[in-house]
XYZ file of N, CA and C in Angstrom:
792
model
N 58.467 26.144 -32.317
C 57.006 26.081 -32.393
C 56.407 25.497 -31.117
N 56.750 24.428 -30.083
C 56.480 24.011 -29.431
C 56.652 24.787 -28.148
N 57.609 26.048 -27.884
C 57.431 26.675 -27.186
C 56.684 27.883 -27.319
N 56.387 28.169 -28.305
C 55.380 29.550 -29.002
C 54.056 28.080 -28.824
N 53.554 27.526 -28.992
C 52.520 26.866 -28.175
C 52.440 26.816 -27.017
N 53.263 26.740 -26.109
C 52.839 26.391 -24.400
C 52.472 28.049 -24.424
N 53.583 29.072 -24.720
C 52.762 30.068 -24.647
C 51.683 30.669 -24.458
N 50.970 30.174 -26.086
C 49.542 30.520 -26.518
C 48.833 29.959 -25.385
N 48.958 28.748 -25.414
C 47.953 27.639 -23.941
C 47.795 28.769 -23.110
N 48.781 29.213 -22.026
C 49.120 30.359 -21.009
C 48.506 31.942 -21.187
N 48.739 32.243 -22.306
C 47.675 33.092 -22.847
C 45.930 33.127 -22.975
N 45.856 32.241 -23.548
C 44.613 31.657 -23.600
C 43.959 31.267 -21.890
N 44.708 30.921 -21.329
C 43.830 30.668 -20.483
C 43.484 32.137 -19.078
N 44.744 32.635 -19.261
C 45.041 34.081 -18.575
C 43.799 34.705 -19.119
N 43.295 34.577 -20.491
C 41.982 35.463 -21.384
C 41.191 35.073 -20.696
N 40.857 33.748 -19.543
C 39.407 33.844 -19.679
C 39.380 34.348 -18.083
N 40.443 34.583 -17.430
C 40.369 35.460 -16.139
C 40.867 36.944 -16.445
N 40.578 37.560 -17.369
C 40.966 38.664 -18.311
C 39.863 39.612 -16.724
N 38.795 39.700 -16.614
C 38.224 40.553 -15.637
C 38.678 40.563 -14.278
N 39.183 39.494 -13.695
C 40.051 39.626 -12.081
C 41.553 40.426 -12.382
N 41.674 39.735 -13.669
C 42.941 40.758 -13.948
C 43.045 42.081 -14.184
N 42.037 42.541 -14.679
C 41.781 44.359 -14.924
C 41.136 44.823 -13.354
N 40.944 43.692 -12.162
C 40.327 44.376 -10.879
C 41.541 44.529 -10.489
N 42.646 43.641 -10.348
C 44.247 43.674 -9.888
C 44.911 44.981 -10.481
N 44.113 45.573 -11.837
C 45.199 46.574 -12.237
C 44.387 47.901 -11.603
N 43.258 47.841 -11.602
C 42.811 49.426 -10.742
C 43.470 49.694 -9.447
N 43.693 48.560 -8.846
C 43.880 49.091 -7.358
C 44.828 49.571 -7.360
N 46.278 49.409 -7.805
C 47.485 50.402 -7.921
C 46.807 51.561 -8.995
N 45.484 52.095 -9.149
C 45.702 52.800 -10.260
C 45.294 53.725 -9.841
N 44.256 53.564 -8.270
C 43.642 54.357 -7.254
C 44.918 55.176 -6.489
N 45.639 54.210 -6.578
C 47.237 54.822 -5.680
C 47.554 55.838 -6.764
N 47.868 55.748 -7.808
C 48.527 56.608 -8.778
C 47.800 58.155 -9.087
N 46.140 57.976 -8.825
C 45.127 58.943 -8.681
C 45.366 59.492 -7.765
N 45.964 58.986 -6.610
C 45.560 59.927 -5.207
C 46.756 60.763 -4.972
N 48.091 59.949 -5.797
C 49.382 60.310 -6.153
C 49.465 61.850 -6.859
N 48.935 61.755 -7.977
C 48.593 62.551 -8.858
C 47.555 63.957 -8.413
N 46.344 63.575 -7.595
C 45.806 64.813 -6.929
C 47.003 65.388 -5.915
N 47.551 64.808 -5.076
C 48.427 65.540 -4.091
C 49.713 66.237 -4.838
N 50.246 65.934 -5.812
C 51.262 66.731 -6.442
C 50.752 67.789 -7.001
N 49.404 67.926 -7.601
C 48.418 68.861 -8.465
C 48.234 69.769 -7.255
N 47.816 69.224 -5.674
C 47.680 70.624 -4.766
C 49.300 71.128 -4.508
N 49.906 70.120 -4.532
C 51.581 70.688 -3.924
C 52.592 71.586 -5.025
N 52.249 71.617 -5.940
C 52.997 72.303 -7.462
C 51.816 73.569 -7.173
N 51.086 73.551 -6.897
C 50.327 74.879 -6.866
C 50.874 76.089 -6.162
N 51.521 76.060 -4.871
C 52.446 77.071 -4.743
C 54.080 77.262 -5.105
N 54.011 75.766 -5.278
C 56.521 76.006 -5.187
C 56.126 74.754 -6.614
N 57.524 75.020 -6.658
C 57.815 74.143 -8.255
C 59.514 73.674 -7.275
N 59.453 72.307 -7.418
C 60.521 71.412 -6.850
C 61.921 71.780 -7.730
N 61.498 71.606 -9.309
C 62.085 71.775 -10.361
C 61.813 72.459 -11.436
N 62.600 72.203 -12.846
C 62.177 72.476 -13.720
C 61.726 71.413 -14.565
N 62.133 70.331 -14.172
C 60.817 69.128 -14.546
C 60.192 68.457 -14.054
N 59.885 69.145 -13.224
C 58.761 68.500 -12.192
C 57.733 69.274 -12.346
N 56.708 69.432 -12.975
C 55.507 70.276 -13.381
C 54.473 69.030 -13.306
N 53.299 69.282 -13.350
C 51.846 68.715 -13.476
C 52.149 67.607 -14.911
N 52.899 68.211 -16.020
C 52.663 67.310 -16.906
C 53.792 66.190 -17.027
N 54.872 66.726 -16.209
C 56.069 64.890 -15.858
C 55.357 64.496 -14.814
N 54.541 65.319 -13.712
C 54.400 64.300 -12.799
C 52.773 62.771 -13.041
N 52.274 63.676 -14.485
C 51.405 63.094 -14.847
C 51.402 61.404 -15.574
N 52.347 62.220 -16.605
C 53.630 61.289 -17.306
C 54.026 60.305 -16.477
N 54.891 60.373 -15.109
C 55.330 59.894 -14.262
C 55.086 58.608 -13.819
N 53.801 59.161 -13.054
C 52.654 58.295 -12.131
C 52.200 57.450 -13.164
N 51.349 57.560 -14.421
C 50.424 56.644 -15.470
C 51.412 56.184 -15.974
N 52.945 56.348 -15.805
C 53.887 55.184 -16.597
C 54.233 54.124 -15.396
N 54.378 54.821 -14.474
C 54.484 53.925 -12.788
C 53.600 52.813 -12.914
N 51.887 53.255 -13.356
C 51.047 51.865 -13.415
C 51.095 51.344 -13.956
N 51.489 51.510 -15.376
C 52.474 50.489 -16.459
C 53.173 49.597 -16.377
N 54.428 50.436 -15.796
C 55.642 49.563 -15.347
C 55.381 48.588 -14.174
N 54.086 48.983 -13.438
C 53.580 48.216 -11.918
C 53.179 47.053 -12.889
N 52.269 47.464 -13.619
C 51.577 46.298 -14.378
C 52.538 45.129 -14.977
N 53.426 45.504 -15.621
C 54.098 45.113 -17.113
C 55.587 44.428 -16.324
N 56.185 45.036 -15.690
C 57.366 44.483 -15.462
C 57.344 43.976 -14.055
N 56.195 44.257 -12.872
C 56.471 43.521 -12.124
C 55.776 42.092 -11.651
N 56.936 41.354 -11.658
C 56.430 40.080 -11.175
C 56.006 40.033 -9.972
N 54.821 38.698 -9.834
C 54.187 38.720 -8.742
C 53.916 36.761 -8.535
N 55.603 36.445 -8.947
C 55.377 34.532 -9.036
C 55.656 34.454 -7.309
N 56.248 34.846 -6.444
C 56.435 34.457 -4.886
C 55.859 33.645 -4.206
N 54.519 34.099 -4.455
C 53.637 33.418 -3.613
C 52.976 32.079 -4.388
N 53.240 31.994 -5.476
C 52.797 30.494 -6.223
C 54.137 29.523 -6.119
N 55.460 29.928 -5.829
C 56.171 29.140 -6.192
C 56.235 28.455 -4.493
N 56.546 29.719 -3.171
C 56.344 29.349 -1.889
C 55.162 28.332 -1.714
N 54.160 28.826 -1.825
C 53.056 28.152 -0.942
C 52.665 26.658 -1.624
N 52.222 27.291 -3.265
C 51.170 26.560 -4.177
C 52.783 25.236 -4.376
N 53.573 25.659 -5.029
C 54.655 24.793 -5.221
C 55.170 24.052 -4.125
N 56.118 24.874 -3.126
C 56.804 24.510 -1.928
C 56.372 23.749 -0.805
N 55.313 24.599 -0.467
C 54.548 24.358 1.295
C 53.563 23.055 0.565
N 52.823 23.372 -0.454
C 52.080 22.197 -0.626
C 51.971 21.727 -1.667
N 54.008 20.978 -2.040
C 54.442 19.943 -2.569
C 54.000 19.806 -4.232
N 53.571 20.793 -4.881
C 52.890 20.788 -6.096
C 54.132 20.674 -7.105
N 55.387 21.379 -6.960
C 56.307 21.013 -7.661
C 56.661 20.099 -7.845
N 55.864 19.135 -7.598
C 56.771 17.721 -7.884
C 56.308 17.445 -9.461
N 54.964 18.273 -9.992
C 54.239 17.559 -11.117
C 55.418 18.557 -12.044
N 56.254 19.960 -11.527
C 56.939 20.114 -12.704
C 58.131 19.363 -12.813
N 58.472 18.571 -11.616
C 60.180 17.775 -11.521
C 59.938 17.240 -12.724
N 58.562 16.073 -12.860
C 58.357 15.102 -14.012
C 58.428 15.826 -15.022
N 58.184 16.601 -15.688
C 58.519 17.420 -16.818
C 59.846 17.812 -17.434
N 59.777 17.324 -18.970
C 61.218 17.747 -19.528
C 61.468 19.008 -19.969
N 61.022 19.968 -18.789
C 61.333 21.272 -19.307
C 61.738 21.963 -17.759
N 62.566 22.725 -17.738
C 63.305 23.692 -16.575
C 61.471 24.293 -15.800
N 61.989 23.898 -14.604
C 60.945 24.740 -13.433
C 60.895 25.875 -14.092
N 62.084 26.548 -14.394
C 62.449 28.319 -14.091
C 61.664 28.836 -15.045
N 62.036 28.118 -16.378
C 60.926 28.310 -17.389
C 59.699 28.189 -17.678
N 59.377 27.392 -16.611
C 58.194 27.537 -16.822
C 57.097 28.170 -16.127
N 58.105 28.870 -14.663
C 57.114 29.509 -14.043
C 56.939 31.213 -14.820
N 58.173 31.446 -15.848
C 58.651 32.579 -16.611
C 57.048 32.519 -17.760
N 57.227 31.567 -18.284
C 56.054 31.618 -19.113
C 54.870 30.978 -18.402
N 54.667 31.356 -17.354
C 53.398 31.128 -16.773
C 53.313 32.407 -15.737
N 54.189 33.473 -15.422
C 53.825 35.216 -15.279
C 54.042 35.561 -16.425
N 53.978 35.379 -17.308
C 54.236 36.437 -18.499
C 53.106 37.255 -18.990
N 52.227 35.814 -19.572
C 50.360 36.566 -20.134
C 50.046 37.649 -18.730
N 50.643 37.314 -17.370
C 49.364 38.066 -17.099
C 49.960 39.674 -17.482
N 51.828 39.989 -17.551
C 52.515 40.857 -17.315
C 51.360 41.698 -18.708
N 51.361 40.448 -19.664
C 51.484 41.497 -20.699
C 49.809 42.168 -21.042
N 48.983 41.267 -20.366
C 47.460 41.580 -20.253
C 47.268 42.997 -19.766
N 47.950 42.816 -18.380
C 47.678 44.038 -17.035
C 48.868 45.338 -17.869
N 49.829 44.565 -18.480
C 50.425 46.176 -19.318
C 49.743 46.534 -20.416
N 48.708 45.920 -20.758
C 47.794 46.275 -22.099
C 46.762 46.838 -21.326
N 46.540 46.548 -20.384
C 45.418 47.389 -19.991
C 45.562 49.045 -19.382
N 46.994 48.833 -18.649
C 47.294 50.275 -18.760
C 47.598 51.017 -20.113
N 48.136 50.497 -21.204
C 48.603 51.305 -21.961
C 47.087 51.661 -22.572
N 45.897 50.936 -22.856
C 44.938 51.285 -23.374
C 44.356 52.034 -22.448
N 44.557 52.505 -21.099
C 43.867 53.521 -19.953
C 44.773 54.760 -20.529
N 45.914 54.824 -20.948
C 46.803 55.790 -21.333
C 46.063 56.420 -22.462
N 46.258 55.844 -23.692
C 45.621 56.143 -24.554
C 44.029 56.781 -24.400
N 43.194 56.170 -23.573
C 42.045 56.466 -23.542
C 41.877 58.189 -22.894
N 42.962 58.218 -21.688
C 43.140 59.745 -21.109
C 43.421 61.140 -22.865
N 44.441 60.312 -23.430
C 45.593 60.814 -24.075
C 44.374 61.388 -24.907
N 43.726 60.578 -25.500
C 43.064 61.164 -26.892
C 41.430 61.548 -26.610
N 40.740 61.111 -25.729
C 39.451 61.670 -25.198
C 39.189 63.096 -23.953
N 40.270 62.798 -22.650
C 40.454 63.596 -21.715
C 41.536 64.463 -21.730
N 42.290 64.339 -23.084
C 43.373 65.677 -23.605
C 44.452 65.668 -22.237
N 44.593 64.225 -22.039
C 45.839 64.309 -21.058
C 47.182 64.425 -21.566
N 47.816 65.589 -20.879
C 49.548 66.199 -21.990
C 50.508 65.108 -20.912
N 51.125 64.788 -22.112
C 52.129 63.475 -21.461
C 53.074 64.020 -21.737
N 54.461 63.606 -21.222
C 55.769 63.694 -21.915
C 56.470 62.584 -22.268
N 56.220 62.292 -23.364
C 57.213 61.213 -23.686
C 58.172 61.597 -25.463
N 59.392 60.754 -25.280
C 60.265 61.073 -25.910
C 59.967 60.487 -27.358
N 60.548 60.992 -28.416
C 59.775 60.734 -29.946
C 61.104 60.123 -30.538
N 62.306 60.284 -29.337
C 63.894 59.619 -30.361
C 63.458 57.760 -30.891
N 63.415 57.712 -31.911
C 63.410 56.207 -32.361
C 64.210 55.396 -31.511
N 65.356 55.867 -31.319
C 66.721 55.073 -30.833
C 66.283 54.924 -29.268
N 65.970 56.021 -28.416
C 65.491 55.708 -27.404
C 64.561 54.851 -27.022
N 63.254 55.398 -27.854
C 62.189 53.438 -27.613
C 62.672 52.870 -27.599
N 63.365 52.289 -28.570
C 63.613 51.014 -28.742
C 64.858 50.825 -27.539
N 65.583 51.680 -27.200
C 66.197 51.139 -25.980
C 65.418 50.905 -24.547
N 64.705 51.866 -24.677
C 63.531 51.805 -23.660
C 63.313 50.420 -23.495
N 62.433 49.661 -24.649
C 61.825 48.325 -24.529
C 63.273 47.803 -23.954
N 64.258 47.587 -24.636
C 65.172 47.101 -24.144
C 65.520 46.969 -22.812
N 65.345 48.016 -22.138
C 65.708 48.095 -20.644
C 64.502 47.583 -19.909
N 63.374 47.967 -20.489
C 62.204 46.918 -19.877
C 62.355 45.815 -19.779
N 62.510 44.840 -21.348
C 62.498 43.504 -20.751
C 63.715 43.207 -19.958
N 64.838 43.909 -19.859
C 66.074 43.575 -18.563
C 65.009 43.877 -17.709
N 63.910 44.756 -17.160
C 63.841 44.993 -15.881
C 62.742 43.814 -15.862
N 61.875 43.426 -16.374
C 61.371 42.404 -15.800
C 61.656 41.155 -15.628
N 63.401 41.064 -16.225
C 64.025 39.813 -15.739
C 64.498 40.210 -14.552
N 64.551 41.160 -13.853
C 65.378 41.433 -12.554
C 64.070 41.136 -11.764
N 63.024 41.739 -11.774
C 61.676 41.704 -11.408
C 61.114 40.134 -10.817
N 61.391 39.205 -12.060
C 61.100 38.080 -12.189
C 61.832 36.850 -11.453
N 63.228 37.550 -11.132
C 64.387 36.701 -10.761
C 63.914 37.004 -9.472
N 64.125 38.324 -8.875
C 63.862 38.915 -7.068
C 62.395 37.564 -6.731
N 61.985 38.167 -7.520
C 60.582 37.247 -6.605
C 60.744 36.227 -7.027
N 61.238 35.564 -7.840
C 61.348 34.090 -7.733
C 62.320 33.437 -6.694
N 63.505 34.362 -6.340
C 64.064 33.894 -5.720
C 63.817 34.263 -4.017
N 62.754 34.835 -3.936
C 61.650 35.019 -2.450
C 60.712 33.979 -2.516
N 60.624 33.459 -3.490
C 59.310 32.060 -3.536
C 60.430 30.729 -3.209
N 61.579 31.063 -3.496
C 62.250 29.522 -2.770
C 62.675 29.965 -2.179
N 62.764 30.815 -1.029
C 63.523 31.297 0.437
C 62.610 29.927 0.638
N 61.185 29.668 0.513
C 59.936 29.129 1.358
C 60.779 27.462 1.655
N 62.022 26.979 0.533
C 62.550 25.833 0.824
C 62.901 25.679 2.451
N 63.461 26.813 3.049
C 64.123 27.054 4.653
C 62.921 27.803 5.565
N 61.807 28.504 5.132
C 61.155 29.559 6.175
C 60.244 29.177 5.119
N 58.973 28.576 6.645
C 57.939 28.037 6.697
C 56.816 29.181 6.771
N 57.291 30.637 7.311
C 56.606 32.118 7.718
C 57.258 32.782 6.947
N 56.774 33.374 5.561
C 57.276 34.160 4.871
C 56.606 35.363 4.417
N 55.516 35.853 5.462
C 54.825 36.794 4.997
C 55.607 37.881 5.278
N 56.304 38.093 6.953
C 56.707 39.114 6.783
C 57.879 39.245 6.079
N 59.099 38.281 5.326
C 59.819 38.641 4.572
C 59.427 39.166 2.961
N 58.476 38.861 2.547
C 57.907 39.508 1.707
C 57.403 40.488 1.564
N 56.555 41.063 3.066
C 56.239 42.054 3.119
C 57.430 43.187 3.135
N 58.388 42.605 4.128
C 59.201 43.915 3.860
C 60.275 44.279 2.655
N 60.310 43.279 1.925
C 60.686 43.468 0.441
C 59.769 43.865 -0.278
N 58.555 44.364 -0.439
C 57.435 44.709 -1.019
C 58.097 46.263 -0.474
N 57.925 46.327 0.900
C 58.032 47.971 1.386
C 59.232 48.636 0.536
N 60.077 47.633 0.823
C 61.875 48.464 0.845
C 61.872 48.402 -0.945
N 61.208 47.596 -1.954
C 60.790 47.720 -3.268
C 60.521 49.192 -3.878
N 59.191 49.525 -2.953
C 58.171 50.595 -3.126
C 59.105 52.008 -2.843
N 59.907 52.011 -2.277
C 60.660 53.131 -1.604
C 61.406 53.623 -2.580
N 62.487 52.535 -2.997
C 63.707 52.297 -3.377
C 63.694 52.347 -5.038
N 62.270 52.218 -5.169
C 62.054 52.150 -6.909
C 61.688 53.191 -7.970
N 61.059 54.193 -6.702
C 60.378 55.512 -7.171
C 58.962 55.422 -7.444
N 58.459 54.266 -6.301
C 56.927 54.163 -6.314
C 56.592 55.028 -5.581
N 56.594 55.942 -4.957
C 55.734 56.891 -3.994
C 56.553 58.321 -4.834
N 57.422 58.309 -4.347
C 58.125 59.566 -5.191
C 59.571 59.500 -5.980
N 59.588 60.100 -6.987
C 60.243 60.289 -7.963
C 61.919 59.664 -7.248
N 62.959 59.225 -7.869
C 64.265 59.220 -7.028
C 64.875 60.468 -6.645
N 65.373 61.187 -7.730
C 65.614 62.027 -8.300
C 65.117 63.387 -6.978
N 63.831 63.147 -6.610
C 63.576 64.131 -5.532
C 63.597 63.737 -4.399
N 64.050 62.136 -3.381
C 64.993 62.138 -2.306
C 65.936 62.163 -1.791
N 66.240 62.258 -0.883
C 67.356 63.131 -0.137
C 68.478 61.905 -0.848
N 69.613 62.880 -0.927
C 70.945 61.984 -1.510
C 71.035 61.180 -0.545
N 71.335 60.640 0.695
C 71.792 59.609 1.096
C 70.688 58.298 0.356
N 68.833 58.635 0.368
C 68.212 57.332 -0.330
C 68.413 57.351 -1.700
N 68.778 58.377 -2.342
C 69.332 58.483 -3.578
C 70.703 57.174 -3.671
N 71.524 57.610 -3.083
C 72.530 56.680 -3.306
C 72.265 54.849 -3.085
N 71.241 54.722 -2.574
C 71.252 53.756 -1.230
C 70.240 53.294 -2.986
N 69.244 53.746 -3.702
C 68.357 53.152 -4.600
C 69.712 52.890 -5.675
N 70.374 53.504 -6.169
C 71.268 53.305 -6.932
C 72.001 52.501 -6.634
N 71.912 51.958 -5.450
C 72.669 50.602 -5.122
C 72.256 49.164 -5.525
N 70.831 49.187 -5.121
C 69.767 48.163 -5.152
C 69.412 48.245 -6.697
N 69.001 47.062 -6.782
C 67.777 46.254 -8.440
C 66.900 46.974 -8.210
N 66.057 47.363 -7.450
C 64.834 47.941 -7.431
C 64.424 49.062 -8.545
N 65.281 50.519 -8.573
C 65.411 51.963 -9.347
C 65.238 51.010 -10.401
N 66.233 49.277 -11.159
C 66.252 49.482 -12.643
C 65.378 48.451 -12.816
N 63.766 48.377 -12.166
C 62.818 47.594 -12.821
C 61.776 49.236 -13.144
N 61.459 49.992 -12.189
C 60.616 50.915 -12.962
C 60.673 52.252 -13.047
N 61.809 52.759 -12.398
C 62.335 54.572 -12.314
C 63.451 54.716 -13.577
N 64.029 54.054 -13.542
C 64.470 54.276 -15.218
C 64.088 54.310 -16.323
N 62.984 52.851 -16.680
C 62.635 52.682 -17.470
C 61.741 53.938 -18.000
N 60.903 54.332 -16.559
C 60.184 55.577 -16.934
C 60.717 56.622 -17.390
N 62.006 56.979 -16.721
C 62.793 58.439 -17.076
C 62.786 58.440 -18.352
N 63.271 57.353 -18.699
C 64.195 56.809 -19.869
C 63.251 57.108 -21.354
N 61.747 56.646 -21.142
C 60.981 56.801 -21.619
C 60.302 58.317 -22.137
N 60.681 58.902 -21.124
C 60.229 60.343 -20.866
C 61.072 61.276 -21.342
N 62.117 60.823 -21.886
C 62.876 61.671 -22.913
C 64.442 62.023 -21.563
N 64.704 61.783 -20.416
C 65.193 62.129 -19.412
C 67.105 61.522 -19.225
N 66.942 60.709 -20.094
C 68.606 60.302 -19.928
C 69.091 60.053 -21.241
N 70.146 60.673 -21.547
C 71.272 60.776 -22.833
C 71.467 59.214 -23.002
N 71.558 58.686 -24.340
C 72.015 57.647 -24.768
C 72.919 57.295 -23.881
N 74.539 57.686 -23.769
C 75.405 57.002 -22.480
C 74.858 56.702 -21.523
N 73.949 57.185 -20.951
C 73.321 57.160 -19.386
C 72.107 55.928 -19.783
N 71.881 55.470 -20.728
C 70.539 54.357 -20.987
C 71.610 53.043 -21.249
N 72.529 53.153 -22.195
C 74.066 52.130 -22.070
C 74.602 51.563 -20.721
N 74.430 52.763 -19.997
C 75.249 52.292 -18.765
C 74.139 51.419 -17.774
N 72.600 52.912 -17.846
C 71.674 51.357 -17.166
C 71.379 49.978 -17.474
N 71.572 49.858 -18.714
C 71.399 48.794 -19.750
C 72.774 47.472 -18.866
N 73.485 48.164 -18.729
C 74.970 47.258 -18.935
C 74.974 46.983 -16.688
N 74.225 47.862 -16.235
C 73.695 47.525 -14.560
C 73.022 46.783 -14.800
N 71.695 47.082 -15.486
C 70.925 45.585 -15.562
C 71.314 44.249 -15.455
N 72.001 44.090 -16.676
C 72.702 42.877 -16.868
C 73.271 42.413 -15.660
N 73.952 43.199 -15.330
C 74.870 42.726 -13.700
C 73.854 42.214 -12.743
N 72.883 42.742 -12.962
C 72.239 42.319 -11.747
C 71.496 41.082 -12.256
N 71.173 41.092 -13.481
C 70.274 39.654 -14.247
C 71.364 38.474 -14.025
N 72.489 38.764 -14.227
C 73.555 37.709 -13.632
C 74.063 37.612 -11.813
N 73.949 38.496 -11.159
C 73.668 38.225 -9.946
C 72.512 37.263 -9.414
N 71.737 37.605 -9.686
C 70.082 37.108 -9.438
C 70.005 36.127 -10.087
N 70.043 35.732 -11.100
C 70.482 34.405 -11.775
C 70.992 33.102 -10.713
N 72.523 33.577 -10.451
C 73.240 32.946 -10.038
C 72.629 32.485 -8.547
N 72.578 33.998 -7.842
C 71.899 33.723 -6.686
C 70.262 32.292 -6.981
N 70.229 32.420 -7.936
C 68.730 31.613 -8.094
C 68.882 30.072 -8.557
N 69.767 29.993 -9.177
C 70.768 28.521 -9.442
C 71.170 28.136 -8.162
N 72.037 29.093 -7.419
C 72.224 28.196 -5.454
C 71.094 28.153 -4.716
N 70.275 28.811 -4.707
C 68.902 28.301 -3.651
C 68.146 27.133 -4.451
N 68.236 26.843 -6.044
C 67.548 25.726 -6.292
C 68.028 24.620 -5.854
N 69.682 24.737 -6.226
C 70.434 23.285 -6.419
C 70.449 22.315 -4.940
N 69.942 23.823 -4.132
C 70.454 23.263 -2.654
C 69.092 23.428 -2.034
N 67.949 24.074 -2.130
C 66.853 23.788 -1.871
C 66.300 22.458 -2.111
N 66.271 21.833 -3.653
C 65.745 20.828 -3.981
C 66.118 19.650 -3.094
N 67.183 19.990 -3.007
C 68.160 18.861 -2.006
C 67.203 18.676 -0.464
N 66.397 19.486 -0.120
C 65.673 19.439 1.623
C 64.555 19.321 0.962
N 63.976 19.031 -0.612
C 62.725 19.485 -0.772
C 61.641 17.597 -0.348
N 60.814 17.417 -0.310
C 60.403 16.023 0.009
C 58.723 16.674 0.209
N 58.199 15.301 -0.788
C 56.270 15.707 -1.357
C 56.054 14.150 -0.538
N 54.894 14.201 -0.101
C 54.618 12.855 -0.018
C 53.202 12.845 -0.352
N 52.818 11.633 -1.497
C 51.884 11.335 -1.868
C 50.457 10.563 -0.828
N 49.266 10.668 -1.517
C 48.121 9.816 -0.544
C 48.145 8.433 -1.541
């Protein structure tokens, strides 16, 4: 009960910046629009595939702002600057509860606000503007679906948390963020599908965490991978939630160690 309260608190207060948060979710939503007109002129003469039509790539893109919304974390820059650079973590040291946790339930409301607001933009296309989606109706699949979601926004959550304590060693961390933002966007199937770049970045995304925070989840969703093939992403996830983990346990244990606040 006491942690289903700090919750609510975190919730509650995410509600009353509920309007900066729906301005944060248009602007990737303008990307997904402009996404969406250029495939609508480019399917007009050649067809890539046989599922690549107007209505997966529709599907596609409005699950992309979803998954942008819903599974990706965006703690980096509160734990670097607001925490790190100017010493604010010290008010969670005093606390009898784990940092990690609590910066987890303090991105969460907004994950799940900004994914409510896409799914209600979904709906609103779906049943007023007669937008044809593809998504899959197997019971067993949703529910693995969600499953692989919340793995991906622990991978999501771990990456950038563990870019917000690089800030323990590097005082200039814009451009390392920035170019993990880029090599993210590439590697994830934010601009285009995986599936339709060239096999060598094909292989190279299947290497990286990136593909299993939001190109799976979407496929996956979309009716696109056989039970074995959702098992096996399921069971990558994990690997990497325990990589990233671990990796995130050695930059604390040994960050904290150089960390030093000094009071007025």
């Amino acid at each position: 009960m006491f942690l289903v309260k700090i919750i609510a608190l975190h919730f509650q207060q995410i509600f009353h910046h509920r309007l900066r948060s729906f301005i944060w979710f248009l602007i990737p939503l303008m990307n997904t629009l402009t996404l969406i007109l250029f495939w609508s002129g480019a399917l007009k003469n050649t067809s890539l595939s046989a599922n690549w039509n107007m209505t997966s790539v529709t599907t596609y893109y409005f699950l992309l702002t979803i998954a942008g919304a819903m599974l990706t974390s965006h703690i980096e820059d509160d734990v670097a600057q607001i925490d790190i650079q100017q010493g604010e973590l010290v008010r969670y040291l005093i606390r009898p509860f784990p940092y990690f946790w609590i910066k987890f339930i303090e991105e969460l409301p907004y994950r799940v606000l900004q994914g409510s607001y896409g799914i209600l933009l979904l709906v609103f296309f779906v049943t007023f503007l007669k937008l044809s989606i593809m998504i899959t109706a197997q019971p067993t699949v949703i529910l693995l679906t969600i499953l692989m979601a919340i793995f991906a926004f622990s991978i999501s959550f771990l990456i950038k948390m563990n870019m917000g304590l690089s800030a323990f060693w590097f005082t200039e961390r814009h451009g390392f963020f920035e170019t993990v933002t880029i090599v993210s966007i590439i590697f994830s199937g934010g601009i285009v599908p995986i599936h339709l770049l060239p096999p060598l970045v094909q292989k190279i995304s299947y290497t990286l965490p990136f593909a299993y925070i939001a190109y799976y989840p979407i496929i996956s969703l979309q009716g696109q991978l056989a039970i074995t093939q959702i098992y096996y992403i399921l069971s990558i996830q994990l690997l990497w939630i325990g990589i990233l983990f671990g990796l995130n346990r050695l930059l604390w244990f040994r960050g904290i160690n150089k960390f030093t606040a000094l009071g007025q």
